[in-house]
Amino acid sequence: MTKATSRNDAHYWRSALIPGGDMVTARFTDHVYSPHWHDAYTVSVIEQGAERYDYRGTRFVADAGSLPIINPGEIHTGSSAGDAGWQCRTFYLPVDFVQTVASETGLSRHAIPWFNTDIIKDADLVRRALLAHRTLEASSDLLASEYALLDAVSTLLTRHARLRPPSRPMTRDRVRVERMKTRMLDELTAPLDLSELASTVGLSKFHAARIFTREVGMAPHAWRNQVRLSRARDALRAGMSATEVAATSGFTDQSHFNRHFKKASGVSPGRWSDNR
């Protein structure tokens, strides 16, 4: 495993069997994940210790032998639940990959699988998921790796997947928030202050910031930085250097980019790229 520090070790890697996906083998002692989201399903197996995280308005603690799941696009945090930290193996599974497996398993061909917030306690599933993760990381037998992966993901889906709950009605404040998001996306790399953003929806700075934070779960600047990070990962996957990505993603400078990337990923962008 490549070491980030003596207290926080993380190795990111990929497999051709999961196009666009990521995996990580990690041990964290004092790393604290800032509120962030992933476009993929985050499926973790806690091997040792315990992780504390906030998700959908609730604080959870996932201990050894459990399998917490974060649905795509859902804001969450992460930190140690004790002095010993936590060790985990995590899959970041793209939505289209999970939908394909769901279809092949006989589940709905169109619905997006969804998982309850409850931490999964399923010893047999944990065993299958660990086998798949370890076999993929070793990458010595393609046939065995693919079988283990499909076995783990199909078992997860058939036992624990649900239909995605219907979206909340578009209230007046939600419409305003979507307009503010559009403004930030249109000017993702340009300087933008709160007065300009608030003017988009005809509100005061205080009111605009308050409804955005209440509806989204993070402040406007934090949300925009997370979108920047998501696009930065795509650029890093495509082979762009961390220096180039920092310069084109809208971050103030390289150190600003590195700091935000590490808070959301556990490693620097350079190390994240080197480990691929």
Short mmCIF file of N, CA and C in Angstrom, two decimals, residues 13-23 41 43 67 90-94 97-98 100-102 104-105 125 127-137 141-158:
data_model
loop_
_atom_site.label_atom_id
_atom_site.label_comp_id
_atom_site.label_asym_id
_atom_site.label_seq_id
_atom_site.Cartn_x
_atom_site.Cartn_y
_atom_site.Cartn_z
N TRP A 13 -7.15 2.84 -6.82
CA TRP A 13 -6.82 2.07 -8.01
C TRP A 13 -8.09 1.81 -8.81
N ARG A 14 -7.91 1.30 -10.03
CA ARG A 14 -9.03 1.08 -10.93
C ARG A 14 -8.95 -0.32 -11.53
N SER A 15 -10.08 -0.76 -12.08
CA SER A 15 -10.14 -2.03 -12.77
C SER A 15 -10.92 -1.84 -14.07
N ALA A 16 -10.45 -2.47 -15.13
CA ALA A 16 -11.15 -2.40 -16.41
C ALA A 16 -12.54 -3.04 -16.33
N LEU A 17 -12.77 -3.84 -15.31
CA LEU A 17 -14.07 -4.48 -15.14
C LEU A 17 -15.15 -3.51 -14.65
N ILE A 18 -14.72 -2.33 -14.14
CA ILE A 18 -15.67 -1.32 -13.67
C ILE A 18 -15.33 -0.01 -14.37
N PRO A 19 -15.74 0.17 -15.62
CA PRO A 19 -15.40 1.39 -16.36
C PRO A 19 -15.86 2.64 -15.62
N GLY A 20 -14.92 3.57 -15.42
CA GLY A 20 -15.25 4.81 -14.74
C GLY A 20 -15.33 4.70 -13.23
N GLY A 21 -15.08 3.52 -12.69
CA GLY A 21 -15.16 3.33 -11.24
C GLY A 21 -13.81 3.49 -10.57
N ASP A 22 -13.84 3.57 -9.27
CA ASP A 22 -12.63 3.66 -8.46
C ASP A 22 -12.76 2.72 -7.28
N MET A 23 -11.62 2.27 -6.78
CA MET A 23 -11.57 1.52 -5.54
C MET A 23 -10.49 2.12 -4.66
N TYR A 41 -22.06 5.15 -6.50
CA TYR A 41 -22.41 4.52 -5.23
C TYR A 41 -21.12 4.31 -4.43
N VAL A 43 -19.64 2.12 -1.69
CA VAL A 43 -19.91 0.86 -0.98
C VAL A 43 -18.64 0.49 -0.22
N LEU A 67 -21.21 -2.79 6.54
CA LEU A 67 -21.12 -2.32 5.17
C LEU A 67 -22.01 -1.09 4.99
N THR A 90 -13.19 0.10 -0.18
CA THR A 90 -14.34 0.81 -0.73
C THR A 90 -14.40 0.68 -2.25
N PHE A 91 -15.62 0.46 -2.74
CA PHE A 91 -15.92 0.52 -4.17
C PHE A 91 -16.65 1.83 -4.46
N TYR A 92 -16.25 2.53 -5.51
CA TYR A 92 -17.04 3.65 -6.04
C TYR A 92 -17.61 3.15 -7.37
N LEU A 93 -18.87 2.73 -7.34
CA LEU A 93 -19.48 2.04 -8.48
C LEU A 93 -20.34 3.01 -9.28
N PRO A 94 -20.01 3.25 -10.55
CA PRO A 94 -20.82 4.16 -11.37
C PRO A 94 -22.27 3.69 -11.49
N PHE A 97 -23.05 1.20 -14.28
CA PHE A 97 -22.56 -0.15 -14.00
C PHE A 97 -23.54 -0.87 -13.08
N VAL A 98 -23.99 -0.21 -12.02
CA VAL A 98 -24.91 -0.83 -11.08
C VAL A 98 -26.24 -1.14 -11.76
N THR A 100 -26.69 -1.84 -14.89
CA THR A 100 -26.48 -2.99 -15.78
C THR A 100 -26.53 -4.29 -14.99
N VAL A 101 -25.86 -4.33 -13.85
CA VAL A 101 -25.88 -5.54 -13.01
C VAL A 101 -27.30 -5.80 -12.52
N ALA A 102 -28.00 -4.73 -12.14
CA ALA A 102 -29.38 -4.89 -11.66
C ALA A 102 -30.26 -5.50 -12.75
N GLU A 104 -29.27 -7.35 -15.32
CA GLU A 104 -28.86 -8.73 -15.55
C GLU A 104 -29.32 -9.65 -14.42
N THR A 105 -29.51 -9.08 -13.23
CA THR A 105 -29.95 -9.86 -12.08
C THR A 105 -31.46 -10.08 -12.09
N LEU A 125 -22.57 -11.18 2.87
CA LEU A 125 -22.31 -10.15 1.87
C LEU A 125 -20.95 -9.51 2.09
N ARG A 127 -18.34 -10.87 3.35
CA ARG A 127 -17.33 -11.83 2.87
C ARG A 127 -17.20 -11.77 1.35
N ARG A 128 -18.33 -11.72 0.65
CA ARG A 128 -18.31 -11.67 -0.81
C ARG A 128 -17.68 -10.36 -1.31
N ALA A 129 -18.03 -9.25 -0.65
CA ALA A 129 -17.49 -7.95 -1.06
C ALA A 129 -15.98 -7.88 -0.84
N LEU A 130 -15.51 -8.39 0.29
CA LEU A 130 -14.07 -8.39 0.55
C LEU A 130 -13.33 -9.27 -0.46
N LEU A 131 -13.90 -10.42 -0.78
CA LEU A 131 -13.27 -11.30 -1.77
C LEU A 131 -13.17 -10.59 -3.11
N ALA A 132 -14.25 -9.92 -3.52
CA ALA A 132 -14.23 -9.21 -4.81
C ALA A 132 -13.19 -8.10 -4.81
N HIS A 133 -13.13 -7.32 -3.76
CA HIS A 133 -12.20 -6.20 -3.68
C HIS A 133 -10.76 -6.70 -3.71
N ARG A 134 -10.46 -7.71 -2.94
CA ARG A 134 -9.09 -8.25 -2.88
C ARG A 134 -8.70 -8.91 -4.20
N THR A 135 -9.64 -9.63 -4.82
CA THR A 135 -9.34 -10.29 -6.08
C THR A 135 -9.10 -9.27 -7.18
N LEU A 136 -9.91 -8.21 -7.21
CA LEU A 136 -9.71 -7.15 -8.19
C LEU A 136 -8.37 -6.45 -7.98
N GLU A 137 -8.00 -6.22 -6.73
CA GLU A 137 -6.75 -5.53 -6.45
C GLU A 137 -5.55 -6.37 -6.87
N ASP A 141 -6.23 -12.94 -12.01
CA ASP A 141 -7.10 -13.87 -12.72
C ASP A 141 -8.37 -13.12 -13.12
N LEU A 142 -8.46 -12.74 -14.39
CA LEU A 142 -9.58 -11.92 -14.87
C LEU A 142 -10.91 -12.62 -14.66
N LEU A 143 -10.97 -13.91 -14.95
CA LEU A 143 -12.22 -14.66 -14.83
C LEU A 143 -12.69 -14.70 -13.37
N ALA A 144 -11.76 -14.97 -12.46
CA ALA A 144 -12.10 -15.03 -11.04
C ALA A 144 -12.51 -13.66 -10.52
N SER A 145 -11.83 -12.61 -10.99
CA SER A 145 -12.14 -11.25 -10.55
C SER A 145 -13.55 -10.84 -10.98
N GLU A 146 -13.88 -11.13 -12.25
CA GLU A 146 -15.19 -10.74 -12.75
C GLU A 146 -16.30 -11.51 -12.05
N TYR A 147 -16.08 -12.80 -11.81
CA TYR A 147 -17.08 -13.60 -11.11
C TYR A 147 -17.31 -13.07 -9.70
N ALA A 148 -16.22 -12.80 -8.98
CA ALA A 148 -16.34 -12.31 -7.60
C ALA A 148 -17.04 -10.96 -7.55
N LEU A 149 -16.72 -10.08 -8.50
CA LEU A 149 -17.33 -8.75 -8.54
C LEU A 149 -18.84 -8.86 -8.78
N LEU A 150 -19.24 -9.60 -9.81
CA LEU A 150 -20.66 -9.73 -10.12
C LEU A 150 -21.41 -10.44 -9.00
N ASP A 151 -20.77 -11.41 -8.36
CA ASP A 151 -21.39 -12.11 -7.24
C ASP A 151 -21.67 -11.14 -6.09
N ALA A 152 -20.69 -10.30 -5.77
CA ALA A 152 -20.85 -9.36 -4.65
C ALA A 152 -21.91 -8.30 -4.96
N VAL A 153 -21.84 -7.70 -6.15
CA VAL A 153 -22.77 -6.62 -6.47
C VAL A 153 -24.19 -7.15 -6.65
N SER A 154 -24.35 -8.29 -7.29
CA SER A 154 -25.70 -8.85 -7.47
C SER A 154 -26.30 -9.26 -6.12
N THR A 155 -25.48 -9.79 -5.21
CA THR A 155 -25.97 -10.14 -3.87
C THR A 155 -26.41 -8.90 -3.12
N LEU A 156 -25.60 -7.84 -3.20
CA LEU A 156 -25.97 -6.57 -2.58
C LEU A 156 -27.31 -6.07 -3.11
N LEU A 157 -27.49 -6.11 -4.41
CA LEU A 157 -28.71 -5.59 -5.02
C LEU A 157 -29.94 -6.42 -4.66
N THR A 158 -29.83 -7.72 -4.79
CA THR A 158 -31.01 -8.56 -4.54
C THR A 158 -31.44 -8.55 -3.08
#
